[in-house]
GROMACS .gro file of N, CA, C and O in nm:
model
  296
    1MET      N    1   0.080  -0.132  -0.006
    1MET     CA    2   0.001   0.009  -0.008
    1MET      C    3   0.086   0.120  -0.004
    1MET      O    4   0.193   0.139   0.077
    2LEU      N    5   0.059   0.218  -0.084
    2LEU     CA    6   0.145   0.342  -0.096
    2LEU      C    7   0.084   0.449   0.002
    2LEU      O    8  -0.040   0.443   0.020
    3ALA      N    9   0.167   0.524   0.070
    3ALA     CA   10   0.112   0.632   0.141
    3ALA      C   11   0.037   0.723   0.085
    3ALA      O   12   0.063   0.747  -0.035
    4LEU      N   13  -0.062   0.786   0.145
    4LEU     CA   14  -0.145   0.892   0.089
    4LEU      C   15  -0.154   1.000   0.190
    4LEU      O   16  -0.186   0.964   0.308
    5LEU      N   17  -0.129   1.119   0.136
    5LEU     CA   18  -0.125   1.240   0.228
    5LEU      C   19  -0.285   1.283   0.250
    5LEU      O   20  -0.352   1.295   0.151
    6VAL      N   21  -0.324   1.294   0.365
    6VAL     CA   22  -0.442   1.321   0.416
    6VAL      C   23  -0.450   1.436   0.536
    6VAL      O   24  -0.345   1.451   0.593
    7PRO      N   25  -0.545   1.507   0.545
    7PRO     CA   26  -0.565   1.617   0.628
    7PRO      C   27  -0.561   1.571   0.777
    7PRO      O   28  -0.497   1.650   0.862
    8THR      N   29  -0.606   1.456   0.815
    8THR     CA   30  -0.598   1.418   0.966
    8THR      C   31  -0.559   1.269   0.978
    8THR      O   32  -0.567   1.196   0.865
    9PRO      N   33  -0.504   1.230   1.077
    9PRO     CA   34  -0.446   1.081   1.098
    9PRO      C   35  -0.578   0.991   1.086
    9PRO      O   36  -0.677   1.029   1.127
   10PHE      N   37  -0.548   0.876   1.042
   10PHE     CA   38  -0.638   0.764   1.035
   10PHE      C   39  -0.674   0.710   1.189
   10PHE      O   40  -0.596   0.695   1.272
   11ASP      N   41  -0.806   0.718   1.215
   11ASP     CA   42  -0.854   0.675   1.342
   11ASP      C   43  -0.998   0.621   1.333
   11ASP      O   44  -1.088   0.688   1.308
   12ARG      N   45  -1.003   0.478   1.360
   12ARG     CA   46  -1.134   0.414   1.332
   12ARG      C   47  -1.152   0.308   1.434
   12ARG      O   48  -1.063   0.225   1.455
   13PRO      N   49  -1.267   0.294   1.502
   13PRO     CA   50  -1.276   0.201   1.616
   13PRO      C   51  -1.261   0.054   1.543
   13PRO      O   52  -1.314   0.025   1.441
   14GLY      N   53  -1.206  -0.015   1.622
   14GLY     CA   54  -1.170  -0.172   1.572
   14GLY      C   55  -1.062  -0.188   1.474
   14GLY      O   56  -1.040  -0.295   1.444
   15TRP      N   57  -0.990  -0.075   1.442
   15TRP     CA   58  -0.877  -0.084   1.373
   15TRP      C   59  -0.744  -0.075   1.445
   15TRP      O   60  -0.752   0.023   1.537
   16VAL      N   61  -0.648  -0.147   1.407
   16VAL     CA   62  -0.515  -0.127   1.472
   16VAL      C   63  -0.418  -0.110   1.363
   16VAL      O   64  -0.419  -0.195   1.266
   17PHE      N   65  -0.327  -0.018   1.377
   17PHE     CA   66  -0.221  -0.005   1.264
   17PHE      C   67  -0.088   0.042   1.338
   17PHE      O   68  -0.082   0.068   1.463
   18GLU      N   69   0.021   0.018   1.268
   18GLU     CA   70   0.142   0.045   1.313
   18GLU      C   71   0.221   0.136   1.198
   18GLU      O   72   0.214   0.113   1.086
   19GLU      N   73   0.276   0.250   1.236
   19GLU     CA   74   0.351   0.344   1.148
   19GLU      C   75   0.484   0.279   1.108
   19GLU      O   76   0.549   0.187   1.184
   20LYS      N   77   0.503   0.281   0.990
   20LYS     CA   78   0.633   0.213   0.929
   20LYS      C   79   0.730   0.321   0.892
   20LYS      O   80   0.700   0.406   0.805
   21TYR      N   81   0.848   0.325   0.952
   21TYR     CA   82   0.935   0.447   0.940
   21TYR      C   83   1.060   0.390   0.846
   21TYR      O   84   1.142   0.479   0.798
   22ASP      N   85   1.091   0.278   0.837
   22ASP     CA   86   1.202   0.210   0.750
   22ASP      C   87   1.174   0.078   0.712
   22ASP      O   88   1.082   0.030   0.745
   23GLY      N   89   1.252   0.022   0.624
   23GLY     CA   90   1.230  -0.095   0.568
   23GLY      C   91   1.165  -0.094   0.444
   23GLY      O   92   1.120   0.021   0.391
   24ILE      N   93   1.127  -0.210   0.395
   24ILE     CA   94   1.049  -0.224   0.271
   24ILE      C   95   0.960  -0.339   0.267
   24ILE      O   96   0.961  -0.429   0.355
   25ARG      N   97   0.858  -0.325   0.201
   25ARG     CA   98   0.752  -0.438   0.188
   25ARG      C   99   0.811  -0.544   0.113
   25ARG      O  100   0.855  -0.531  -0.001
   26ILE      N  101   0.794  -0.663   0.163
   26ILE     CA  102   0.843  -0.788   0.090
   26ILE      C  103   0.717  -0.884   0.076
   26ILE      O  104   0.647  -0.907   0.172
   27LEU      N  105   0.702  -0.945  -0.042
   27LEU     CA  106   0.620  -1.046  -0.061
   27LEU      C  107   0.707  -1.189  -0.061
   27LEU      O  108   0.794  -1.195  -0.160
   28ALA      N  109   0.669  -1.285   0.009
   28ALA     CA  110   0.736  -1.407   0.007
   28ALA      C  111   0.647  -1.529  -0.057
   28ALA      O  112   0.537  -1.534  -0.028
   29TYR      N  113   0.707  -1.558  -0.155
   29TYR     CA  114   0.628  -1.681  -0.236
   29TYR      C  115   0.708  -1.815  -0.216
   29TYR      O  116   0.838  -1.822  -0.227
   30LYS      N  117   0.644  -1.917  -0.179
   30LYS     CA  118   0.701  -2.047  -0.140
   30LYS      C  119   0.638  -2.156  -0.236
   30LYS      O  120   0.516  -2.168  -0.234
   31GLU      N  121   0.726  -2.231  -0.297
   31GLU     CA  122   0.687  -2.345  -0.373
   31GLU      C  123   0.789  -2.462  -0.333
   31GLU      O  124   0.916  -2.451  -0.350
   32GLY      N  125   0.724  -2.565  -0.251
   32GLY     CA  126   0.804  -2.664  -0.191
   32GLY      C  127   0.909  -2.586  -0.080
   32GLY      O  128   0.866  -2.539   0.001
   33THR      N  129   1.038  -2.602  -0.103
   33THR     CA  130   1.137  -2.544   0.008
   33THR      C  131   1.178  -2.421  -0.057
   33THR      O  132   1.257  -2.335   0.018
   34GLU      N  133   1.156  -2.384  -0.187
   34GLU     CA  134   1.208  -2.273  -0.240
   34GLU      C  135   1.138  -2.142  -0.229
   34GLU      O  136   0.991  -2.132  -0.251
   35VAL      N  137   1.216  -2.031  -0.176
   35VAL     CA  138   1.128  -1.919  -0.123
   35VAL      C  139   1.189  -1.802  -0.235
   35VAL      O  140   1.290  -1.789  -0.259
   36THR      N  141   1.089  -1.723  -0.287
   36THR     CA  142   1.128  -1.599  -0.363
   36THR      C  143   1.059  -1.484  -0.292
   36THR      O  144   0.942  -1.472  -0.259
   37LEU      N  145   1.153  -1.380  -0.273
   37LEU     CA  146   1.108  -1.251  -0.215
   37LEU      C  147   1.091  -1.147  -0.333
   37LEU      O  148   1.197  -1.102  -0.387
   38LEU      N  149   0.986  -1.071  -0.337
   38LEU     CA  150   0.964  -0.977  -0.422
   38LEU      C  151   0.909  -0.848  -0.358
   38LEU      O  152   0.839  -0.845  -0.259
   39SER      N  153   0.957  -0.736  -0.425
   39SER     CA  154   0.922  -0.603  -0.369
   39SER      C  155   0.786  -0.575  -0.418
   39SER      O  156   0.742  -0.642  -0.520
   40ARG      N  157   0.732  -0.459  -0.381
   40ARG     CA  158   0.598  -0.425  -0.426
   40ARG      C  159   0.607  -0.391  -0.577
   40ARG      O  160   0.518  -0.377  -0.656
   41ASN      N  161   0.739  -0.345  -0.624
   41ASN     CA  162   0.758  -0.325  -0.769
   41ASN      C  163   0.794  -0.442  -0.847
   41ASN      O  164   0.846  -0.439  -0.961
   42ASP      N  165   0.774  -0.567  -0.779
   42ASP     CA  166   0.816  -0.682  -0.845
   42ASP      C  167   0.950  -0.717  -0.876
   42ASP      O  168   0.997  -0.787  -0.964
   43LEU      N  169   1.038  -0.655  -0.787
   43LEU     CA  170   1.202  -0.676  -0.813
   43LEU      C  171   1.229  -0.785  -0.722
   43LEU      O  172   1.167  -0.800  -0.589
   44ASP      N  173   1.298  -0.891  -0.768
   44ASP     CA  174   1.350  -1.001  -0.689
   44ASP      C  175   1.444  -0.967  -0.577
   44ASP      O  176   1.552  -0.916  -0.635
   45ARG      N  177   1.411  -0.971  -0.454
   45ARG     CA  178   1.502  -0.927  -0.342
   45ARG      C  179   1.555  -1.048  -0.258
   45ARG      O  180   1.597  -1.029  -0.154
   46THR      N  181   1.542  -1.166  -0.334
   46THR     CA  182   1.593  -1.292  -0.250
   46THR      C  183   1.731  -1.279  -0.202
   46THR      O  184   1.759  -1.308  -0.093
   47ALA      N  185   1.811  -1.231  -0.307
   47ALA     CA  186   1.947  -1.232  -0.270
   47ALA      C  187   1.993  -1.131  -0.169
   47ALA      O  188   2.094  -1.138  -0.086
   48THR      N  189   1.901  -1.014  -0.170
   48THR     CA  190   1.933  -0.914  -0.054
   48THR      C  191   1.899  -0.966   0.080
   48THR      O  192   1.961  -0.930   0.174
   49PHE      N  193   1.777  -1.044   0.102
   49PHE     CA  194   1.744  -1.086   0.217
   49PHE      C  195   1.752  -1.239   0.236
   49PHE      O  196   1.650  -1.313   0.261
   50THR      N  197   1.871  -1.285   0.224
   50THR     CA  198   1.904  -1.429   0.228
   50THR      C  199   1.847  -1.501   0.361
   50THR      O  200   1.802  -1.607   0.367
   51ASP      N  201   1.865  -1.423   0.477
   51ASP     CA  202   1.816  -1.473   0.616
   51ASP      C  203   1.661  -1.498   0.612
   51ASP      O  204   1.632  -1.588   0.672
   52ILE      N  205   1.592  -1.399   0.547
   52ILE     CA  206   1.467  -1.409   0.541
   52ILE      C  207   1.420  -1.516   0.467
   52ILE      O  208   1.326  -1.603   0.497
   53ALA      N  209   1.481  -1.539   0.338
   53ALA     CA  210   1.448  -1.643   0.247
   53ALA      C  211   1.461  -1.789   0.319
   53ALA      O  212   1.386  -1.879   0.304
   54ALA      N  213   1.585  -1.780   0.395
   54ALA     CA  214   1.618  -1.918   0.468
   54ALA      C  215   1.509  -1.943   0.569
   54ALA      O  216   1.466  -2.058   0.582
   55ALA      N  217   1.455  -1.851   0.660
   55ALA     CA  218   1.365  -1.877   0.750
   55ALA      C  219   1.230  -1.909   0.688
   55ALA      O  220   1.161  -1.985   0.729
   56GLY      N  221   1.206  -1.857   0.572
   56GLY     CA  222   1.090  -1.882   0.502
   56GLY      C  223   1.072  -2.027   0.445
   56GLY      O  224   0.975  -2.083   0.442
   57SER      N  225   1.192  -2.075   0.422
   57SER     CA  226   1.197  -2.214   0.370
   57SER      C  227   1.146  -2.316   0.478
   57SER      O  228   1.116  -2.429   0.455
   58GLU      N  229   1.166  -2.274   0.615
   58GLU     CA  230   1.130  -2.347   0.726
   58GLU      C  231   0.976  -2.346   0.761
   58GLU      O  232   0.930  -2.426   0.828
   59LEU      N  233   0.906  -2.247   0.707
   59LEU     CA  234   0.761  -2.256   0.731
   59LEU      C  235   0.673  -2.360   0.681
   59LEU      O  236   0.713  -2.405   0.571
   60ARG      N  237   0.569  -2.375   0.721
   60ARG     CA  238   0.472  -2.470   0.669
   60ARG      C  239   0.427  -2.413   0.544
   60ARG      O  240   0.441  -2.305   0.508
   61PRO      N  241   0.384  -2.519   0.453
   61PRO     CA  242   0.358  -2.485   0.309
   61PRO      C  243   0.249  -2.355   0.318
   61PRO      O  244   0.161  -2.339   0.381
   62LEU      N  245   0.282  -2.255   0.214
   62LEU     CA  246   0.202  -2.135   0.207
   62LEU      C  247   0.224  -2.093   0.051
   62LEU      O  248   0.305  -2.140  -0.011
   63ARG      N  249   0.129  -2.006   0.024
   63ARG     CA  250   0.135  -1.958  -0.124
   63ARG      C  251   0.211  -1.817  -0.111
   63ARG      O  252   0.305  -1.785  -0.190
   64ALA      N  253   0.175  -1.736  -0.008
   64ALA     CA  254   0.237  -1.588  -0.020
   64ALA      C  255   0.228  -1.557   0.135
   64ALA      O  256   0.138  -1.565   0.203
   65LEU      N  257   0.325  -1.461   0.168
   65LEU     CA  258   0.340  -1.385   0.298
   65LEU      C  259   0.378  -1.250   0.279
   65LEU      O  260   0.476  -1.224   0.207
   66ASP      N  261   0.299  -1.157   0.329
   66ASP     CA  262   0.324  -1.005   0.301
   66ASP      C  263   0.374  -0.957   0.429
   66ASP      O  264   0.316  -0.957   0.539
   67ALA      N  265   0.501  -0.899   0.440
   67ALA     CA  266   0.572  -0.854   0.543
   67ALA      C  267   0.656  -0.736   0.523
   67ALA      O  268   0.711  -0.747   0.419
   68PRO      N  269   0.677  -0.661   0.627
   68PRO     CA  270   0.790  -0.561   0.612
   68PRO      C  271   0.927  -0.622   0.639
   68PRO      O  272   0.920  -0.714   0.717
   69ALA      N  273   1.035  -0.567   0.571
   69ALA     CA  274   1.167  -0.628   0.602
   69ALA      C  275   1.258  -0.513   0.608
   69ALA      O  276   1.252  -0.400   0.564
   70ARG      N  277   1.350  -0.518   0.708
   70ARG     CA  278   1.467  -0.445   0.759
   70ARG      C  279   1.596  -0.510   0.727
   70ARG      O  280   1.616  -0.613   0.738
   71GLY      N  281   1.697  -0.435   0.690
   71GLY     CA  282   1.828  -0.473   0.667
   71GLY      C  283   1.853  -0.488   0.518
   71GLY      O  284   1.781  -0.451   0.432
   72GLY      N  285   1.959  -0.547   0.489
   72GLY     CA  286   2.008  -0.561   0.351
   72GLY      C  287   2.008  -0.434   0.286
   72GLY      O  288   2.031  -0.320   0.346
   73GLU      N  289   2.010  -0.428   0.140
   73GLU     CA  290   2.019  -0.297   0.074
   73GLU      C  291   1.885  -0.263   0.049
   73GLU      O  292   1.791  -0.342  -0.001
   74SER      N  293   1.851  -0.128   0.045
   74SER     CA  294   1.714  -0.089   0.034
   74SER      C  295   1.702   0.002  -0.105
   74SER      O  296   1.804   0.037  -0.157
   0.00000   0.00000   0.00000
């Protein structure tokens, strides 16, 4: 999700959110034990975040995981 400038901060009952000050959004795709990490611009970031890719290979089978990532090159 891209940031959008608004006149007032978001505040809605029942919603919880966290401000993101650094890092990048990563989508992790897993087939078997192979994990591919893609940025929101569809750039392969697997080699940049090898520790995350390795940890992802240990997860139970899944199709995709959306999470923020810190470290590596941004």
